[in-house]
Amino acid sequence: MTEKSTITIKTADEIEKMRVAGKLAGQVLDMIGPYIKPGISTLELNDICHNYIVNTQQAIPAPLNYKGFPKSICTSVNHVICHGIPNEKKLKDGDIINVDVTVIKDGYHGDTSKMFIVGEASVQAARLIKVTRECMMLGIAQVKAGNYLGDIGEVIENHAHAHHFSVVREYCGHGIGKIFHEDPQILHYGKAKTGLQMVPGMIFTIEPMINAGKRQTRLLPDGWTVVTKDHSLSAQWEHTVLVTESGFEVLTKRDEEDDLN
Ligand code: MF3
Ligand code: CO
Ligand code: CO
């Protein structure tokens, strides 16, 4: 039996709600930035985000209890690729960390993440972070009605490989709306002119995970934390993106991102 495809095309009303949720998710990343310094634990970052989402934004942190995830944000440090669980360990100078925030507001999800450098990063770490954001941006630039999902994957893969980095294949972007993870899957590798064609009103995430070493992953016994098998550094950036007739609208855009839209 074949899987039922559940790609949803959002109505104008739903798109407006996704704009609100996306904006709130981006604002959590703006809010938490100044706290990310040597000595703070990822659990403290989690608690600050949780309280901000619940009390200030009057929204819901989507990860909490999602398929049993125990915290309100994901914090992925150094060789952790994604889905890191906030804990008591303190950040130290030179660490790199991805903070991934998903909020639910008025029934709709906004999902976004960014990399932060704790203190001063190595040249290699800074390069990985920069190239990974470029991968996301190149992917976003492919979003337009009539273009193919494979167009996104190809530009991301080519850019990562040009810099001798690798692309994680086991985890991908996803459709998003009333449901956190819905169809289609957005692969961060592949071939242009293959896969689904984009349709106006589709909303999905682009969230490339790029490794400084080999692409292979390992899931830790906690059932969530995904690390690089070779312990090399990994980076990720994520936006929630709306397909329009003429191109794209980044629903989770932050004010600092003057290179978007
Ligand atoms: N925010 C992640 C994503 O980009 C998903 C986290 S699921 C969780 O898809 F359960 F780990 F929170
Ligand atoms: Co996502
Ligand atoms: Co996310």
CSV table of C-alpha atoms and ligand atoms in Angstrom, one decimal:
chain,number,residue,atom,x,y,z
A,1,MET,CA,0.0,0.0,0.0
A,2,THR,CA,1.2,3.5,-0.8
A,3,GLU,CA,1.3,6.2,1.8
A,4,LYS,CA,-1.4,8.9,1.6
A,5,SER,CA,0.0,12.3,0.7
A,6,THR,CA,-1.2,15.0,3.0
A,7,ILE,CA,0.2,18.1,1.4
A,8,THR,CA,-1.9,21.1,2.4
A,9,ILE,CA,-2.4,24.3,0.4
A,10,LYS,CA,-3.0,27.0,2.9
A,11,THR,CA,-5.9,29.5,2.6
A,12,ALA,CA,-5.3,33.3,2.9
A,13,ASP,CA,-6.7,33.0,6.4
A,14,GLU,CA,-4.3,30.2,7.4
A,15,ILE,CA,-1.3,32.0,5.8
A,16,GLU,CA,-2.1,35.0,8.0
A,17,LYS,CA,-2.0,32.8,11.1
A,18,MET,CA,1.3,31.2,9.9
A,19,ARG,CA,2.7,34.7,9.6
A,20,VAL,CA,1.9,35.4,13.2
A,21,ALA,CA,3.3,32.1,14.4
A,22,GLY,CA,6.4,32.5,12.3
A,23,LYS,CA,7.1,36.0,13.6
A,24,LEU,CA,6.8,34.8,17.2
A,25,ALA,CA,9.2,31.9,16.6
A,26,GLY,CA,11.8,34.4,15.2
A,27,GLN,CA,11.3,36.7,18.1
A,28,VAL,CA,12.2,33.9,20.5
A,29,LEU,CA,15.6,33.6,18.8
A,30,ASP,CA,16.0,37.4,19.0
A,31,MET,CA,15.2,37.3,22.7
A,32,ILE,CA,17.5,34.5,23.7
A,33,GLY,CA,20.6,35.7,21.8
A,34,PRO,CA,22.0,38.0,24.5
A,35,TYR,CA,21.8,35.1,27.1
A,36,ILE,CA,24.1,32.8,25.1
A,37,LYS,CA,27.4,33.3,26.9
A,38,PRO,CA,30.0,31.0,28.5
A,39,GLY,CA,28.6,29.6,31.8
A,40,ILE,CA,24.9,29.4,31.0
A,41,SER,CA,23.4,25.9,30.7
A,42,THR,CA,21.1,24.9,27.8
A,43,LEU,CA,18.5,24.0,30.5
A,44,GLU,CA,18.6,27.7,31.6
A,45,LEU,CA,18.2,28.7,27.9
A,46,ASN,CA,15.2,26.3,27.7
A,47,ASP,CA,13.5,27.8,30.7
A,48,ILE,CA,13.9,31.4,29.6
A,49,CYS,CA,12.5,30.5,26.1
A,50,HIS,CA,9.7,28.4,27.7
A,51,ASN,CA,8.6,31.2,30.0
A,52,TYR,CA,8.8,33.8,27.2
A,53,ILE,CA,6.7,31.7,24.8
A,54,VAL,CA,4.1,30.8,27.4
A,55,ASN,CA,3.8,34.0,29.4
A,56,THR,CA,4.8,36.8,27.0
A,57,GLN,CA,3.7,35.4,23.7
A,58,GLN,CA,0.8,33.4,25.1
A,59,ALA,CA,1.8,30.6,22.7
A,60,ILE,CA,2.7,27.0,23.1
A,61,PRO,CA,6.3,25.5,22.7
A,62,ALA,CA,5.6,22.8,20.2
A,63,PRO,CA,8.5,20.4,21.1
A,64,LEU,CA,7.4,20.0,24.7
A,65,ASN,CA,5.9,16.4,24.9
A,66,TYR,CA,6.0,16.1,21.1
A,67,LYS,CA,6.4,12.4,20.7
A,68,GLY,CA,7.8,12.4,24.2
A,69,PHE,CA,10.4,15.2,23.7
A,70,PRO,CA,10.9,16.4,27.3
A,71,LYS,CA,11.8,20.1,26.8
A,72,SER,CA,10.5,23.3,25.0
A,73,ILE,CA,13.3,24.0,22.6
A,74,CYS,CA,16.1,21.9,21.0
A,75,THR,CA,19.7,22.9,21.8
A,76,SER,CA,22.4,21.2,19.6
A,77,VAL,CA,26.0,21.9,20.6
A,78,ASN,CA,29.1,21.3,18.6
A,79,HIS,CA,28.9,17.7,17.1
A,80,VAL,CA,25.2,17.5,17.9
A,81,ILE,CA,23.4,17.7,14.6
A,82,CYS,CA,19.8,18.2,15.8
A,83,HIS,CA,17.2,17.5,18.5
A,84,GLY,CA,19.7,18.1,21.4
A,85,ILE,CA,17.8,18.0,24.7
A,86,PRO,CA,18.5,21.0,27.0
A,87,ASN,CA,20.5,19.9,30.1
A,88,GLU,CA,22.6,21.2,33.0
A,89,LYS,CA,25.9,21.3,31.1
A,90,LYS,CA,27.2,24.8,30.8
A,91,LEU,CA,28.3,26.4,27.5
A,92,LYS,CA,32.0,27.2,27.2
A,93,ASP,CA,34.0,29.6,25.1
A,94,GLY,CA,34.3,28.4,21.5
A,95,ASP,CA,31.2,26.2,21.5
A,96,ILE,CA,28.7,26.5,18.7
A,97,ILE,CA,25.0,26.0,19.4
A,98,ASN,CA,21.9,25.7,17.3
A,99,VAL,CA,18.7,26.8,19.1
A,100,ASP,CA,15.6,25.5,17.4
A,101,VAL,CA,12.3,27.1,18.3
A,102,THR,CA,8.8,26.0,17.3
A,103,VAL,CA,5.8,27.8,18.6
A,104,ILE,CA,2.1,27.1,18.1
A,105,LYS,CA,-0.2,30.2,18.1
A,106,ASP,CA,-3.9,30.1,17.3
A,107,GLY,CA,-3.4,26.4,16.2
A,108,TYR,CA,-0.6,27.1,13.7
A,109,HIS,CA,3.2,26.3,13.9
A,110,GLY,CA,6.2,28.5,13.2
A,111,ASP,CA,9.5,26.7,13.1
A,112,THR,CA,13.0,28.3,12.9
A,113,SER,CA,16.5,27.9,14.2
A,114,LYS,CA,19.8,29.7,14.1
A,115,MET,CA,23.5,29.1,15.1
A,116,PHE,CA,25.1,31.1,17.9
A,117,ILE,CA,28.8,31.2,18.7
A,118,VAL,CA,29.7,31.1,22.4
A,119,GLY,CA,32.5,33.7,23.0
A,120,GLU,CA,35.0,33.2,20.2
A,121,ALA,CA,34.8,30.4,17.6
A,122,SER,CA,37.5,28.7,15.7
A,123,VAL,CA,38.0,29.7,12.0
A,124,GLN,CA,36.7,26.3,10.9
A,125,ALA,CA,33.5,26.6,13.1
A,126,ALA,CA,32.8,30.1,11.8
A,127,ARG,CA,33.2,28.9,8.2
A,128,LEU,CA,30.9,26.0,8.8
A,129,ILE,CA,28.2,28.3,10.3
A,130,LYS,CA,28.5,30.8,7.4
A,131,VAL,CA,28.4,28.2,4.7
A,132,THR,CA,25.4,26.4,6.3
A,133,ARG,CA,23.4,29.7,6.3
A,134,GLU,CA,24.4,30.2,2.7
A,135,CYS,CA,23.1,26.7,2.0
A,136,MET,CA,19.7,27.7,3.5
A,137,MET,CA,19.6,31.0,1.7
A,138,LEU,CA,20.4,29.3,-1.7
A,139,GLY,CA,17.6,26.8,-1.0
A,140,ILE,CA,15.1,29.5,-0.1
A,141,ALA,CA,16.0,31.3,-3.4
A,142,GLN,CA,14.8,28.3,-5.3
A,143,VAL,CA,11.3,28.6,-3.8
A,144,LYS,CA,8.8,29.7,-6.5
A,145,ALA,CA,5.6,28.2,-7.9
A,146,GLY,CA,6.5,25.8,-10.7
A,147,ASN,CA,10.0,25.1,-9.4
A,148,TYR,CA,10.9,21.6,-8.1
A,149,LEU,CA,11.7,20.4,-4.6
A,150,GLY,CA,14.8,18.9,-6.1
A,151,ASP,CA,16.0,22.3,-7.1
A,152,ILE,CA,16.3,23.2,-3.4
A,153,GLY,CA,18.2,20.0,-2.6
A,154,GLU,CA,20.7,20.4,-5.5
A,155,VAL,CA,21.8,23.9,-4.7
A,156,ILE,CA,22.3,23.1,-1.0
A,157,GLU,CA,24.3,19.9,-1.8
A,158,ASN,CA,26.4,21.7,-4.4
A,159,HIS,CA,27.3,24.6,-2.1
A,160,ALA,CA,28.1,22.3,0.9
A,161,HIS,CA,30.3,20.1,-1.3
A,162,ALA,CA,32.1,23.1,-2.9
A,163,HIS,CA,33.3,23.9,0.6
A,164,HIS,CA,34.2,20.3,1.4
A,165,PHE,CA,31.4,19.9,3.9
A,166,SER,CA,28.8,17.1,3.9
A,167,VAL,CA,25.0,17.1,4.0
A,168,VAL,CA,23.0,15.1,6.5
A,169,ARG,CA,20.5,12.9,4.8
A,170,GLU,CA,18.5,11.2,7.6
A,171,TYR,CA,16.7,14.4,8.6
A,172,CYS,CA,15.0,16.9,6.4
A,173,GLY,CA,12.7,19.9,6.1
A,174,HIS,CA,8.9,19.4,6.2
A,175,GLY,CA,5.5,20.8,5.4
A,176,ILE,CA,4.1,22.6,8.3
A,177,GLY,CA,0.8,24.2,9.4
A,178,LYS,CA,-1.7,22.9,11.9
A,179,ILE,CA,0.5,19.9,12.0
A,180,PHE,CA,4.2,20.2,13.1
A,181,HIS,CA,5.6,17.8,10.5
A,182,GLU,CA,3.5,17.2,7.4
A,183,ASP,CA,4.2,16.3,3.8
A,184,PRO,CA,6.2,17.0,1.7
A,185,GLN,CA,9.7,16.1,2.9
A,186,ILE,CA,12.2,18.7,1.9
A,187,LEU,CA,15.5,17.0,1.2
A,188,HIS,CA,18.7,19.0,1.4
A,189,TYR,CA,20.3,17.0,-1.4
A,190,GLY,CA,19.2,15.8,-4.7
A,191,LYS,CA,18.8,16.7,-8.3
A,192,ALA,CA,17.2,19.8,-10.0
A,193,LYS,CA,14.0,19.3,-12.0
A,194,THR,CA,13.1,16.2,-9.9
A,195,GLY,CA,10.4,15.7,-7.3
A,196,LEU,CA,7.3,17.7,-6.6
A,197,GLN,CA,6.6,21.0,-8.2
A,198,MET,CA,5.9,23.8,-5.8
A,199,VAL,CA,2.4,25.3,-5.7
A,200,PRO,CA,1.4,28.7,-4.3
A,201,GLY,CA,0.1,28.4,-0.7
A,202,MET,CA,2.4,25.5,0.2
A,203,ILE,CA,4.4,26.2,3.4
A,204,PHE,CA,7.4,24.2,4.4
A,205,THR,CA,10.7,24.5,6.2
A,206,ILE,CA,14.2,24.5,4.8
A,207,GLU,CA,16.7,23.4,7.5
A,208,PRO,CA,20.0,22.1,6.2
A,209,MET,CA,22.2,20.2,8.6
A,210,ILE,CA,25.8,20.4,7.3
A,211,ASN,CA,28.8,18.6,8.8
A,212,ALA,CA,32.5,19.6,8.8
A,213,GLY,CA,33.4,15.9,8.4
A,214,LYS,CA,31.4,12.9,7.1
A,215,ARG,CA,27.7,13.0,6.7
A,216,GLN,CA,26.9,9.9,8.8
A,217,THR,CA,24.8,10.3,11.9
A,218,ARG,CA,24.3,8.4,15.2
A,219,LEU,CA,21.3,8.5,17.5
A,220,LEU,CA,22.2,8.6,21.2
A,221,PRO,CA,20.5,6.2,23.6
A,222,ASP,CA,18.2,9.1,24.9
A,223,GLY,CA,16.3,8.5,21.6
A,224,TRP,CA,16.5,12.1,20.5
A,225,THR,CA,20.0,13.5,20.3
A,226,VAL,CA,21.5,13.1,16.8
A,227,VAL,CA,25.3,13.4,16.6
A,228,THR,CA,27.9,13.1,13.8
A,229,LYS,CA,29.3,9.6,13.8
A,230,ASP,CA,32.9,11.0,13.4
A,231,HIS,CA,32.3,13.6,16.1
A,232,SER,CA,33.0,16.4,13.6
A,233,LEU,CA,31.2,19.8,14.1
A,234,SER,CA,27.7,20.2,12.6
A,235,ALA,CA,25.6,23.4,11.9
A,236,GLN,CA,22.0,24.0,11.0
A,237,TRP,CA,19.8,27.0,10.1
A,238,GLU,CA,16.0,26.8,9.6
A,239,HIS,CA,13.2,29.0,8.2
A,240,THR,CA,9.5,28.4,7.5
A,241,VAL,CA,8.8,29.5,3.9
A,242,LEU,CA,5.6,30.2,1.9
A,243,VAL,CA,5.5,29.5,-1.8
A,244,THR,CA,4.1,32.3,-3.8
A,245,GLU,CA,3.4,32.8,-7.6
A,246,SER,CA,6.5,35.1,-7.9
A,247,GLY,CA,8.8,33.4,-5.4
A,248,PHE,CA,8.8,33.1,-1.6
A,249,GLU,CA,7.9,34.7,1.7
A,250,VAL,CA,10.0,33.8,4.7
A,251,LEU,CA,7.5,33.6,7.6
A,252,THR,CA,10.1,33.3,10.3
A,253,LYS,CA,12.3,36.2,9.1
A,254,ARG,CA,14.0,38.2,11.9
A,255,ASP,CA,14.7,42.0,11.8
A,256,GLU,CA,18.5,41.3,11.7
A,257,GLU,CA,18.1,39.4,8.4
A,258,ASP,CA,18.2,42.3,5.9
A,259,ASP,CA,19.5,39.9,3.3
A,260,LEU,CA,16.1,38.2,3.1
A,261,ASN,CA,13.1,39.3,1.1
B,1,MF3,N1,12.1,21.8,15.4
B,1,MF3,C1,12.5,20.6,14.8
B,1,MF3,C2,12.4,20.7,13.3
B,1,MF3,O1,12.9,21.6,12.8
B,1,MF3,C3,11.8,19.4,15.4
B,1,MF3,C4,12.0,19.2,16.8
B,1,MF3,S1,11.0,17.9,17.3
B,1,MF3,C5,11.5,17.7,18.9
B,1,MF3,O2,11.7,20.0,12.7
B,1,MF3,F1,10.6,16.9,19.4
B,1,MF3,F2,12.7,17.3,19.0
B,1,MF3,F3,11.3,18.9,19.4
B,2,CO,CO,11.6,22.0,11.2
B,3,CO,CO,12.9,23.3,13.9
